[in-house]
Amino acid sequence: MIDNFRWWQSGVLYQIYPRSFQDSDGDGVGDLRGIIARLPYLRELGVDALWLSPVFPSPMADFGYDISDYTGIDPLFGAMADFDALVAAAHAQGLKVILDLVPNHTSDRHPWFIESRSSRNNPKRDWYIWRDGQGSGPPNNWLSEFGGSAWQFDEASGQYYYHAFLRSQPDLNWRNPDVREAMHEVMRFWLRRGVDGFRVDVMWHLIKDAQFRDDPPNPDFMAGMPPYQELSHIHSTDRPEVQDIVAGLRRVMDEFEDRVLIGEIYLPPEKLTAYYGKNLDGAQLPFNFSLIGTPWTAQSVGDLIDRYEKVLPQGAWPNWVLGNHDRMRLASRIGEDQARLAAMLLLTLRGTPTLYYGDEIGMTQVTIPPDRVRDPWEKNLPGRGLGRDGCRTPMQWDQSRHAGFTNGEPWLPLGDDFARRNVAAETADKTSMLNLYRALLDLRRKRPELAVGSYRRILQDGDLLVYQREHQGRGLIVALNFGSHIIPLPKDLNGQILLSNFMDRLNCPVPIDFTLRGAEGVVILPDSPG
Ligand code: NOJ
């Protein structure tokens, strides 16, 4: 820990998609024992905490985001004893463990929903969102993120239930205090087992308009966008009342020591900040995804950083994300060279970075043949390029058969570049992406100004973005070239280059007439910190 900063402020988070990280039993699906075996890799990489996408019992219609038992482990991933062993092993190696909490919806096979659905007067009826239709149609125009109406008619009881995602993922009714209490108990169950935090799935969806008003059309909708974007979801998401629910989740976290509450929230910075809560009694880290959607130019990235820094409430801690299991792989989105620049940006910005497994070796979006598609979103809306399987393919460990991921048949195809793009090969190559990540993480650990220092933009000119990080009188300069051509650096930038993302200028003086190559970024220790 640095000064008074908490581990989740100075540390780096690493997202594991458990199905795809490491298989230990040959069924082609990753599991908890597999993760345990790879902990030394993560420790050596230099991250501080693992966030696991859901590992709870689930019919796997949405690969674990459809939970049928909140306090168990799906046999596909192992047993509760394996989970306890994972927490113990991670902690022994100095790594924290963060679980995915999916409180917005359950699986339709969850006993709560089975009861709720069984009759209109079942005591659990009100645990979900049931409404009468309007005329011959659904209660209102709300849409499912995965396509079509968000309302599903239930023949037996003659009412509709609401599902923001798949029809097999009914939304819980967070206006019901019993639902809140049940979910708080779920949290306590895992927190008592030693879990260090939760990433809360779709936090901004948790509560919906009490009057069920129609969402208005989205004026920015354009052909080709996912159909969900046709509406502005001002009534079905991001309601002001959600802050009270988030504060309730936080109070549960605060019953335990030093835990972190992270929220998955796809909103612009100006709206995101509400999720820190009044007086910071909300999420400690409302995920900031804005780098994922911002045009990859020095100007728009520089402006975004300033805009985000400006709206952060007093005392709120920033965070940055470049990829996850729902978005196209970074290296495919912006290209391999720029992905190396992005690594330097992410790990030198003020705020907690989250890395997505495989990005540290530059894994790319894998093209999935139609007969191997697994993602329900892609299956609902085929051919729209919405599929998420391509960013969820097995981790590439080595060049052996199935990349060292499994002895069986992997549940998704491997990237066809795995023989050269893998952990073993990149470990041996001094200038690899993996060794760049290791060097950046190492530098971040050694230089507190990178982890917790202040941020100040020094210059943005064309493709060049230069900023300073400073902590207790020690400062570093980061200069990034977002273009593909050589750019000269300002003449007054003297000092030592600590690291270049090309991995070839390490600890050497800044030369006279210093230029950055295309997509090059450097961290400089200036002669004078000012
Ligand atoms: C967000 C998760 O990240 C995504 O994978 C999932 O499909 C939806 N929430 C529904 O739970």
Coordinates of C-alpha atoms and ligand atoms in Angstrom, one line a residue:
M1 CA 0.0 0.0 0.0
I2 CA 1.2 3.5 -0.8
D3 CA 0.6 6.2 1.9
N4 CA -3.1 6.2 2.7
F5 CA -4.2 4.7 -0.6
R6 CA -6.2 1.5 -0.5
W7 CA -5.1 -1.6 -2.5
W8 CA -7.9 -1.0 -5.1
Q9 CA -6.6 2.5 -5.7
S10 CA -2.9 1.8 -6.1
G11 CA -3.3 -1.7 -7.5
V12 CA -4.1 -3.1 -11.0
L13 CA -7.2 -5.4 -11.6
Y14 CA -7.1 -8.3 -14.0
Q15 CA -10.3 -9.8 -15.4
I16 CA -10.5 -13.5 -15.9
Y17 CA -13.2 -15.1 -18.0
P18 CA -13.1 -18.4 -16.2
R19 CA -14.4 -20.5 -19.1
S20 CA -11.4 -19.5 -21.2
F21 CA -8.4 -19.1 -18.9
Q22 CA -7.2 -22.6 -18.0
D23 CA -8.8 -25.9 -18.1
S24 CA -7.6 -28.5 -15.6
D25 CA -9.9 -31.5 -16.3
G26 CA -9.9 -31.8 -20.0
D27 CA -13.6 -30.8 -20.7
G28 CA -12.5 -27.9 -22.8
V29 CA -13.9 -25.3 -20.4
G30 CA -11.6 -23.4 -18.0
D31 CA -12.1 -23.9 -14.3
L32 CA -11.1 -22.9 -10.8
R33 CA -8.2 -25.4 -10.4
G34 CA -6.9 -24.1 -13.7
I35 CA -6.9 -20.6 -12.3
I36 CA -5.0 -21.7 -9.2
A37 CA -2.4 -23.3 -11.4
R38 CA -1.9 -19.9 -13.2
L39 CA -1.7 -17.7 -10.1
P40 CA 2.1 -17.6 -10.3
Y41 CA 1.8 -16.2 -13.8
L42 CA -0.4 -13.4 -12.6
R43 CA 1.8 -12.7 -9.6
E44 CA 4.8 -12.5 -11.9
L45 CA 2.9 -10.3 -14.4
G46 CA 2.5 -7.9 -11.5
V47 CA -1.3 -7.4 -11.1
D48 CA -2.9 -7.1 -7.7
A49 CA -6.4 -8.5 -8.0
L50 CA -8.4 -10.9 -10.1
W51 CA -12.0 -10.4 -11.0
L52 CA -13.7 -13.6 -12.1
S53 CA -16.7 -13.4 -14.4
P54 CA -19.5 -15.6 -12.8
V55 CA -18.7 -19.1 -11.6
F56 CA -22.1 -19.8 -10.0
P57 CA -24.5 -22.6 -10.9
S58 CA -26.2 -21.5 -14.1
P59 CA -27.9 -23.0 -17.2
M60 CA -25.3 -21.0 -19.1
A61 CA -27.7 -19.4 -21.5
D62 CA -25.6 -16.2 -21.1
F63 CA -22.5 -18.1 -19.8
G64 CA -23.0 -17.6 -16.1
Y65 CA -24.8 -14.2 -16.2
D66 CA -28.0 -16.2 -15.8
I67 CA -27.6 -17.5 -12.2
S68 CA -29.7 -20.3 -10.7
D69 CA -28.0 -20.4 -7.3
Y70 CA -26.1 -17.4 -6.0
T71 CA -24.3 -19.2 -3.2
G72 CA -22.8 -22.2 -5.1
I73 CA -20.2 -23.0 -7.6
D74 CA -21.2 -24.5 -11.0
P75 CA -19.7 -28.0 -11.3
L76 CA -18.2 -27.0 -14.6
F77 CA -15.8 -24.7 -12.7
G78 CA -15.3 -27.0 -9.7
A79 CA -16.6 -27.3 -6.2
M80 CA -16.9 -24.9 -3.2
A81 CA -13.7 -26.5 -1.9
D82 CA -11.9 -25.4 -5.1
F83 CA -13.2 -21.9 -4.6
D84 CA -12.0 -21.7 -1.1
A85 CA -8.6 -23.1 -2.2
L86 CA -8.4 -20.4 -4.9
V87 CA -9.1 -17.6 -2.4
A88 CA -6.5 -19.1 0.0
A89 CA -3.9 -19.5 -2.7
A90 CA -4.5 -16.1 -4.2
H91 CA -4.2 -14.4 -0.8
A92 CA -1.1 -16.4 0.0
Q93 CA 0.4 -14.9 -3.2
G94 CA -0.7 -11.4 -2.4
L95 CA -3.5 -11.4 -4.9
K96 CA -7.1 -10.2 -4.1
V97 CA -10.2 -11.9 -5.4
I98 CA -13.2 -10.1 -6.8
L99 CA -16.4 -11.9 -7.8
D100 CA -19.1 -10.9 -10.2
L101 CA -22.4 -10.1 -8.6
V102 CA -25.3 -10.3 -10.9
P103 CA -28.2 -8.7 -8.9
N104 CA -30.3 -7.3 -11.7
H105 CA -31.6 -10.6 -13.0
T106 CA -31.6 -14.3 -12.3
S107 CA -31.9 -17.3 -14.5
D108 CA -35.5 -18.3 -15.2
R109 CA -34.5 -21.6 -13.5
H110 CA -33.7 -19.9 -10.2
P111 CA -36.1 -21.2 -7.5
W112 CA -37.1 -17.6 -6.8
F113 CA -38.4 -17.2 -10.4
I114 CA -39.9 -20.7 -10.5
E115 CA -42.0 -19.7 -7.5
S116 CA -42.7 -16.2 -8.7
R117 CA -44.0 -17.6 -12.0
S118 CA -46.1 -20.3 -10.4
S119 CA -49.1 -18.0 -9.6
R120 CA -50.2 -14.4 -9.3
N121 CA -50.5 -14.7 -5.5
N122 CA -47.3 -16.6 -4.8
P123 CA -45.3 -14.7 -2.1
K124 CA -42.4 -14.3 -4.5
R125 CA -44.6 -12.9 -7.3
D126 CA -43.4 -9.4 -6.5
W127 CA -39.7 -10.4 -6.5
Y128 CA -39.8 -10.0 -10.3
I129 CA -41.4 -7.3 -12.5
W130 CA -44.8 -8.6 -13.6
R131 CA -47.3 -6.4 -15.5
D132 CA -50.5 -6.7 -17.4
G133 CA -50.2 -6.0 -21.1
Q134 CA -51.7 -3.0 -22.9
G135 CA -54.3 -4.0 -25.4
S136 CA -52.9 -7.0 -27.2
G137 CA -49.3 -5.9 -26.6
P138 CA -46.7 -5.7 -23.9
P139 CA -46.9 -3.2 -21.0
N140 CA -44.7 -0.6 -22.7
N141 CA -42.1 -0.1 -25.4
W142 CA -39.0 -1.1 -23.4
L143 CA -36.4 -3.1 -25.3
S144 CA -34.1 -6.0 -24.4
E145 CA -30.4 -5.3 -24.9
F146 CA -30.3 -8.6 -26.8
G147 CA -33.0 -7.6 -29.2
G148 CA -36.8 -7.4 -29.3
S149 CA -39.3 -6.4 -26.6
A150 CA -38.0 -6.7 -23.0
W151 CA -41.4 -8.2 -22.0
Q152 CA -42.2 -11.8 -22.1
F153 CA -45.8 -13.1 -21.9
D154 CA -46.4 -15.9 -19.5
E155 CA -49.4 -17.9 -20.7
A156 CA -50.1 -19.7 -17.4
S157 CA -50.5 -16.5 -15.3
G158 CA -51.6 -14.2 -18.1
Q159 CA -49.0 -11.4 -17.3
Y160 CA -45.8 -10.2 -18.8
Y161 CA -42.4 -10.2 -17.0
Y162 CA -39.6 -7.9 -17.7
H163 CA -36.1 -9.0 -18.9
A164 CA -33.5 -6.5 -19.9
F165 CA -31.4 -9.3 -21.4
L166 CA -32.5 -12.8 -22.5
R167 CA -36.0 -14.0 -21.9
S168 CA -34.4 -16.6 -19.6
Q169 CA -32.9 -13.7 -17.5
P170 CA -35.9 -12.2 -15.7
D171 CA -35.2 -8.9 -13.9
L172 CA -35.6 -8.9 -10.1
N173 CA -37.7 -6.2 -8.6
W174 CA -35.4 -4.0 -6.5
R175 CA -38.3 -2.0 -5.2
N176 CA -39.1 -5.0 -3.0
P177 CA -37.2 -4.9 0.3
D178 CA -37.1 -8.7 0.5
V179 CA -35.1 -8.8 -2.8
R180 CA -32.6 -6.3 -1.4
E181 CA -32.2 -8.2 1.8
A182 CA -31.8 -11.5 -0.1
M183 CA -29.1 -10.1 -2.3
H184 CA -27.3 -8.5 0.7
E185 CA -27.2 -11.9 2.3
V186 CA -25.6 -13.3 -0.9
M187 CA -22.9 -10.7 -0.7
R188 CA -22.3 -11.5 3.0
F189 CA -22.0 -15.2 2.1
W190 CA -19.1 -14.5 -0.2
L191 CA -17.5 -11.7 1.9
R192 CA -17.4 -14.0 4.8
R193 CA -15.5 -16.5 2.6
G194 CA -12.9 -13.9 2.1
V195 CA -13.8 -12.4 -1.2
D196 CA -12.3 -8.9 -1.5
G197 CA -14.9 -7.2 -3.6
F198 CA -17.6 -7.4 -6.2
R199 CA -18.0 -6.2 -9.7
V200 CA -21.7 -5.5 -10.0
D201 CA -23.2 -6.5 -13.3
V202 CA -25.3 -3.8 -15.1
M203 CA -25.5 -1.5 -12.1
W204 CA -27.3 1.2 -14.0
H205 CA -30.2 -1.1 -14.9
L206 CA -31.0 -2.1 -11.3
I207 CA -34.2 -0.1 -10.9
K208 CA -36.8 1.0 -13.5
D209 CA -39.3 3.8 -13.6
A210 CA -42.1 3.2 -11.1
Q211 CA -44.7 4.5 -13.7
F212 CA -43.3 2.3 -16.5
R213 CA -43.3 5.2 -18.9
D214 CA -42.3 4.5 -22.5
D215 CA -38.6 5.2 -23.4
P216 CA -38.5 8.0 -26.1
P217 CA -36.8 7.5 -29.5
N218 CA -33.1 8.0 -29.6
P219 CA -32.4 11.1 -31.9
D220 CA -28.9 9.8 -32.5
F221 CA -30.0 6.4 -33.8
M222 CA -28.6 5.4 -37.2
A223 CA -29.1 2.4 -39.4
G224 CA -26.7 -0.4 -38.5
M225 CA -26.7 0.3 -34.8
P226 CA -28.1 -2.5 -32.6
P227 CA -31.9 -2.3 -32.4
Y228 CA -31.7 -1.6 -28.7
Q229 CA -30.2 1.8 -29.5
E230 CA -33.5 2.9 -31.2
L231 CA -34.6 4.2 -27.9
S232 CA -33.1 6.5 -25.2
H233 CA -33.4 4.4 -22.1
I234 CA -34.2 7.2 -19.7
H235 CA -37.0 5.3 -18.0
S236 CA -35.8 1.7 -18.1
T237 CA -32.2 2.5 -16.8
D238 CA -30.2 5.0 -14.8
R239 CA -33.1 6.1 -12.6
P240 CA -32.2 8.5 -9.7
E241 CA -33.5 5.9 -7.2
V242 CA -30.7 3.5 -8.2
Q243 CA -28.3 5.5 -6.0
D244 CA -30.2 4.4 -2.9
I245 CA -29.7 0.8 -3.9
V246 CA -26.0 1.2 -4.6
A247 CA -25.6 2.9 -1.2
G248 CA -27.3 -0.2 0.3
L249 CA -24.8 -2.5 -1.5
R250 CA -22.0 -0.3 -0.2
R251 CA -23.2 -0.5 3.4
V252 CA -22.9 -4.3 3.2
M253 CA -19.4 -4.0 1.9
D254 CA -18.5 -1.7 4.7
E255 CA -19.6 -4.3 7.3
F256 CA -16.3 -5.9 6.2
E257 CA -12.8 -4.5 6.1
D258 CA -11.1 -3.1 3.1
R259 CA -13.5 -4.5 0.4
V260 CA -14.2 -2.9 -3.0
L261 CA -17.5 -2.3 -4.8
I262 CA -17.1 -1.9 -8.6
G263 CA -20.0 -1.1 -10.9
E264 CA -20.5 -2.0 -14.5
I265 CA -22.0 1.1 -15.9
Y266 CA -22.1 2.2 -19.6
L267 CA -22.7 5.9 -19.2
P268 CA -20.8 9.0 -20.1
P269 CA -18.5 10.5 -17.5
E270 CA -21.0 13.2 -16.5
K271 CA -23.6 10.6 -15.6
L272 CA -21.2 8.0 -14.3
T273 CA -20.1 10.1 -11.4
A274 CA -23.5 9.8 -9.6
Y275 CA -22.6 6.2 -8.9
Y276 CA -19.8 7.3 -6.5
G277 CA -22.8 8.2 -4.3
K278 CA -23.7 11.2 -2.3
N279 CA -20.7 11.8 0.0
L280 CA -19.0 8.9 -1.8
D281 CA -21.3 6.3 -0.2
G282 CA -21.8 4.4 -3.5
A283 CA -19.4 2.3 -5.6
Q284 CA -15.7 3.0 -5.1
L285 CA -15.0 2.2 -8.7
P286 CA -17.9 2.9 -11.2
F287 CA -16.2 1.4 -14.3
N288 CA -15.2 4.0 -16.7
F289 CA -15.4 2.5 -20.2
S290 CA -15.2 5.7 -22.1
L291 CA -11.7 4.9 -23.6
I292 CA -13.3 1.9 -25.4
G293 CA -15.7 4.1 -27.4
T294 CA -13.5 7.2 -28.0
P295 CA -11.8 7.7 -31.4
W296 CA -8.2 6.7 -30.9
T297 CA -6.5 10.1 -31.5
A298 CA -4.4 12.2 -29.2
Q299 CA -7.0 14.9 -29.2
S300 CA -10.0 12.9 -28.3
V301 CA -8.2 10.7 -25.7
G302 CA -6.6 13.8 -24.2
D303 CA -9.9 15.6 -24.1
L304 CA -11.6 12.6 -22.6
I305 CA -9.1 12.4 -19.8
D306 CA -9.6 16.1 -19.0
R307 CA -13.3 15.8 -19.1
Y308 CA -13.4 12.8 -16.8
E309 CA -10.9 14.3 -14.3
K310 CA -13.0 17.5 -14.3
V311 CA -16.3 15.8 -13.4
L312 CA -15.0 13.5 -10.8
P313 CA -16.4 14.4 -7.4
Q314 CA -14.0 15.5 -4.7
G315 CA -12.2 12.5 -3.3
A316 CA -13.6 10.1 -5.9
W317 CA -11.0 7.7 -7.3
P318 CA -10.7 7.4 -11.1
N319 CA -10.4 4.1 -13.1
W320 CA -9.8 3.1 -16.7
V321 CA -10.8 0.1 -18.8
L322 CA -9.7 -0.8 -22.3
G323 CA -11.5 -4.1 -22.8
N324 CA -13.7 -6.8 -21.4
H325 CA -15.7 -9.9 -22.4
D326 CA -18.4 -7.8 -24.1
R327 CA -16.3 -5.7 -26.4
M328 CA -14.0 -6.3 -29.4
R329 CA -10.4 -7.1 -28.5
L330 CA -8.2 -4.0 -28.1
A331 CA -5.6 -5.2 -30.6
S332 CA -8.3 -5.6 -33.2
R333 CA -10.0 -2.4 -32.4
I334 CA -7.0 -0.1 -32.7
G335 CA -4.3 -2.3 -34.2
E336 CA -1.4 -4.1 -32.7
D337 CA 1.0 -1.1 -32.7
Q338 CA -1.5 1.2 -31.1
A339 CA -2.4 -1.5 -28.6
R340 CA 1.2 -1.2 -27.2
L341 CA 0.6 2.5 -26.9
A342 CA -2.7 1.9 -25.2
A343 CA -0.9 -0.4 -22.7
M344 CA 1.3 2.5 -21.7
L345 CA -1.6 4.9 -21.5
L346 CA -3.7 2.6 -19.4
L347 CA -0.8 1.9 -16.9
T348 CA 0.3 5.5 -16.6
L349 CA -3.1 7.2 -16.2
R350 CA -4.3 8.4 -12.8
G351 CA -6.7 5.8 -11.5
T352 CA -7.1 2.0 -11.2
P353 CA -6.6 0.1 -14.5
T354 CA -8.4 -3.1 -15.3
L355 CA -6.7 -5.5 -17.7
Y356 CA -8.6 -8.0 -19.7
Y357 CA -7.0 -11.5 -19.9
G358 CA -5.1 -12.0 -23.1
D359 CA -4.7 -8.3 -23.9
E360 CA -1.3 -8.5 -22.3
I361 CA -0.2 -10.8 -25.1
G362 CA -2.0 -8.9 -27.7
M363 CA -4.7 -11.5 -28.4
T364 CA -6.9 -10.4 -31.3
Q365 CA -10.6 -10.8 -32.0
V366 CA -11.0 -14.4 -33.3
T367 CA -13.4 -15.0 -36.2
I368 CA -15.9 -17.7 -35.1
P369 CA -17.3 -20.0 -37.8
P370 CA -21.1 -19.9 -37.8
D371 CA -21.4 -23.5 -36.6
R372 CA -19.3 -22.7 -33.5
V373 CA -21.1 -19.5 -32.4
R374 CA -22.0 -19.7 -28.7
D375 CA -23.0 -16.2 -27.7
P376 CA -26.8 -15.8 -27.3
W377 CA -26.6 -12.1 -28.5
E378 CA -25.1 -13.2 -31.8
K379 CA -27.6 -16.1 -32.1
N380 CA -30.5 -13.6 -31.5
L381 CA -29.2 -11.1 -34.1
P382 CA -27.0 -13.1 -36.4
G383 CA -24.7 -11.3 -38.9
R384 CA -24.8 -7.9 -37.1
G385 CA -21.2 -8.2 -35.8
L386 CA -22.5 -8.2 -32.2
G387 CA -21.0 -11.5 -31.3
R388 CA -18.8 -11.6 -28.2
D389 CA -17.3 -15.1 -28.7
G390 CA -14.4 -13.6 -30.6
C391 CA -13.1 -11.8 -27.5
R392 CA -13.7 -14.8 -25.2
T393 CA -11.5 -17.4 -26.9
P394 CA -9.0 -19.5 -24.8
M395 CA -6.0 -17.9 -23.3
Q396 CA -2.9 -18.7 -25.4
W397 CA -0.3 -20.1 -23.1
D398 CA 2.1 -21.9 -25.4
Q399 CA 2.4 -23.5 -28.8
S400 CA 1.4 -27.0 -27.9
R401 CA -1.9 -28.4 -29.1
H402 CA -4.8 -26.2 -27.9
A403 CA -2.2 -23.6 -26.7
G404 CA -1.8 -25.2 -23.3
F405 CA -5.4 -24.3 -22.4
T406 CA -6.9 -27.8 -22.4
N407 CA -6.2 -31.4 -23.2
G408 CA -9.7 -31.7 -24.6
E409 CA -11.6 -29.8 -27.3
P410 CA -11.7 -26.1 -26.4
W411 CA -15.3 -24.7 -26.1
L412 CA -14.4 -21.9 -28.5
P413 CA -11.8 -22.1 -31.3
L414 CA -8.3 -20.7 -30.6
G415 CA -6.9 -17.8 -32.4
D416 CA -5.0 -19.1 -35.4
D417 CA -2.0 -17.0 -34.3
F418 CA -1.6 -19.0 -31.1
A419 CA 1.6 -20.7 -32.1
R420 CA 3.5 -17.4 -32.2
R421 CA 1.3 -15.3 -29.9
N422 CA 1.4 -17.0 -26.6
V423 CA 2.8 -16.5 -23.1
A424 CA 5.8 -18.8 -23.5
A425 CA 6.9 -17.3 -26.8
E426 CA 6.4 -13.8 -25.6
T427 CA 8.3 -14.5 -22.4
A428 CA 11.3 -15.4 -24.5
D429 CA 11.1 -12.3 -26.7
K430 CA 12.5 -9.3 -24.8
T431 CA 10.5 -6.8 -26.9
S432 CA 7.1 -8.6 -26.8
M433 CA 3.8 -7.1 -25.7
L434 CA 3.9 -9.3 -22.6
N435 CA 7.3 -8.1 -21.5
L436 CA 6.0 -4.5 -22.2
Y437 CA 3.1 -5.1 -19.8
R438 CA 5.5 -6.6 -17.2
A439 CA 7.8 -3.6 -17.5
L440 CA 4.9 -1.2 -17.2
L441 CA 3.5 -3.0 -14.2
D442 CA 6.9 -3.1 -12.6
L443 CA 7.5 0.6 -13.2
R444 CA 4.1 1.4 -11.8
R445 CA 4.9 -0.5 -8.6
K446 CA 8.3 1.2 -8.2
R447 CA 7.2 4.7 -9.0
P448 CA 4.2 5.7 -6.8
E449 CA 3.6 8.8 -8.9
L450 CA 2.4 6.5 -11.7
A451 CA 0.0 4.7 -9.4
V452 CA -1.4 7.5 -7.2
G453 CA 0.1 10.8 -8.4
S454 CA -1.7 13.8 -9.8
Y455 CA -2.3 14.1 -13.6
R456 CA -1.6 17.2 -15.6
R457 CA -1.8 17.4 -19.4
I458 CA 1.3 19.3 -20.6
L459 CA 0.8 19.2 -24.3
Q460 CA -1.5 17.9 -27.0
D461 CA -0.4 18.7 -30.5
G462 CA -1.4 16.7 -33.6
D463 CA -0.8 13.1 -32.7
L464 CA 1.2 13.9 -29.6
L465 CA -0.1 13.7 -26.1
V466 CA 2.2 14.6 -23.2
Y467 CA 1.3 14.5 -19.5
Q468 CA 2.9 14.6 -16.1
R469 CA 2.3 12.5 -13.1
E470 CA 3.5 13.8 -9.8
H471 CA 3.5 12.6 -6.2
Q472 CA 5.3 14.2 -3.3
G473 CA 7.6 16.2 -5.4
R474 CA 8.5 13.3 -7.7
G475 CA 7.3 13.5 -11.2
L476 CA 7.4 11.6 -14.5
I477 CA 6.5 12.6 -18.0
V478 CA 4.6 10.4 -20.4
A479 CA 4.7 11.2 -24.1
L480 CA 2.6 9.2 -26.5
N481 CA 2.4 9.3 -30.3
F482 CA -1.0 8.3 -31.5
G483 CA 0.0 8.6 -35.1
S484 CA 2.1 6.4 -37.4
H485 CA 4.7 9.0 -38.3
I486 CA 7.8 10.3 -36.5
I487 CA 7.2 13.3 -34.2
P488 CA 9.8 15.5 -32.6
L489 CA 9.4 16.1 -28.9
P490 CA 9.7 19.5 -27.3
K491 CA 13.3 20.6 -27.0
D492 CA 13.0 21.3 -23.2
L493 CA 12.2 17.7 -22.4
N494 CA 15.5 16.5 -20.8
G495 CA 16.1 13.6 -18.6
Q496 CA 16.2 9.8 -18.6
I497 CA 13.9 7.6 -20.7
L498 CA 12.8 4.9 -18.3
L499 CA 10.7 2.9 -20.7
S500 CA 9.7 3.0 -24.4
N501 CA 6.8 0.8 -25.5
F502 CA 9.2 -0.4 -28.2
M503 CA 11.2 -2.0 -25.4
D504 CA 14.5 -0.8 -26.9
R505 CA 15.2 2.4 -25.1
L506 CA 15.4 1.6 -21.4
N507 CA 17.2 3.8 -18.9
C508 CA 19.0 6.0 -21.4
P509 CA 19.2 9.8 -21.6
V510 CA 16.8 11.6 -23.7
P511 CA 18.8 12.3 -26.9
I512 CA 19.1 15.8 -28.4
D513 CA 16.5 16.2 -31.1
F514 CA 14.5 13.4 -29.6
T515 CA 11.8 12.0 -31.8
L516 CA 9.1 9.5 -31.2
R517 CA 8.5 6.8 -33.8
G518 CA 5.0 6.0 -35.0
A519 CA 2.9 4.6 -32.1
E520 CA 5.8 5.1 -29.7
G521 CA 5.3 6.1 -26.1
V522 CA 7.9 6.8 -23.5
V523 CA 8.0 7.4 -19.8
I524 CA 10.6 10.0 -19.0
L525 CA 12.2 11.0 -15.6
P526 CA 12.8 14.7 -16.2
D527 CA 15.9 16.5 -15.0
S528 CA 13.8 18.9 -13.2
P529 CA 10.4 17.7 -12.0
G530 CA 8.5 21.0 -12.6
Ligands
NOJ1 C1 -23.2 -7.5 -18.6 C2 -22.2 -8.7 -18.8 O1 -20.9 -8.2 -18.8 C3 -22.6 -9.4 -20.1 O2 -21.7 -10.3 -20.4 C4 -24.0 -10.0 -19.8 O3 -24.4 -10.6 -21.0 C5 -25.0 -8.9 -19.4 N1 -24.5 -8.0 -18.4 C6 -26.2 -9.6 -18.8 O4 -25.9 -10.0 -17.5

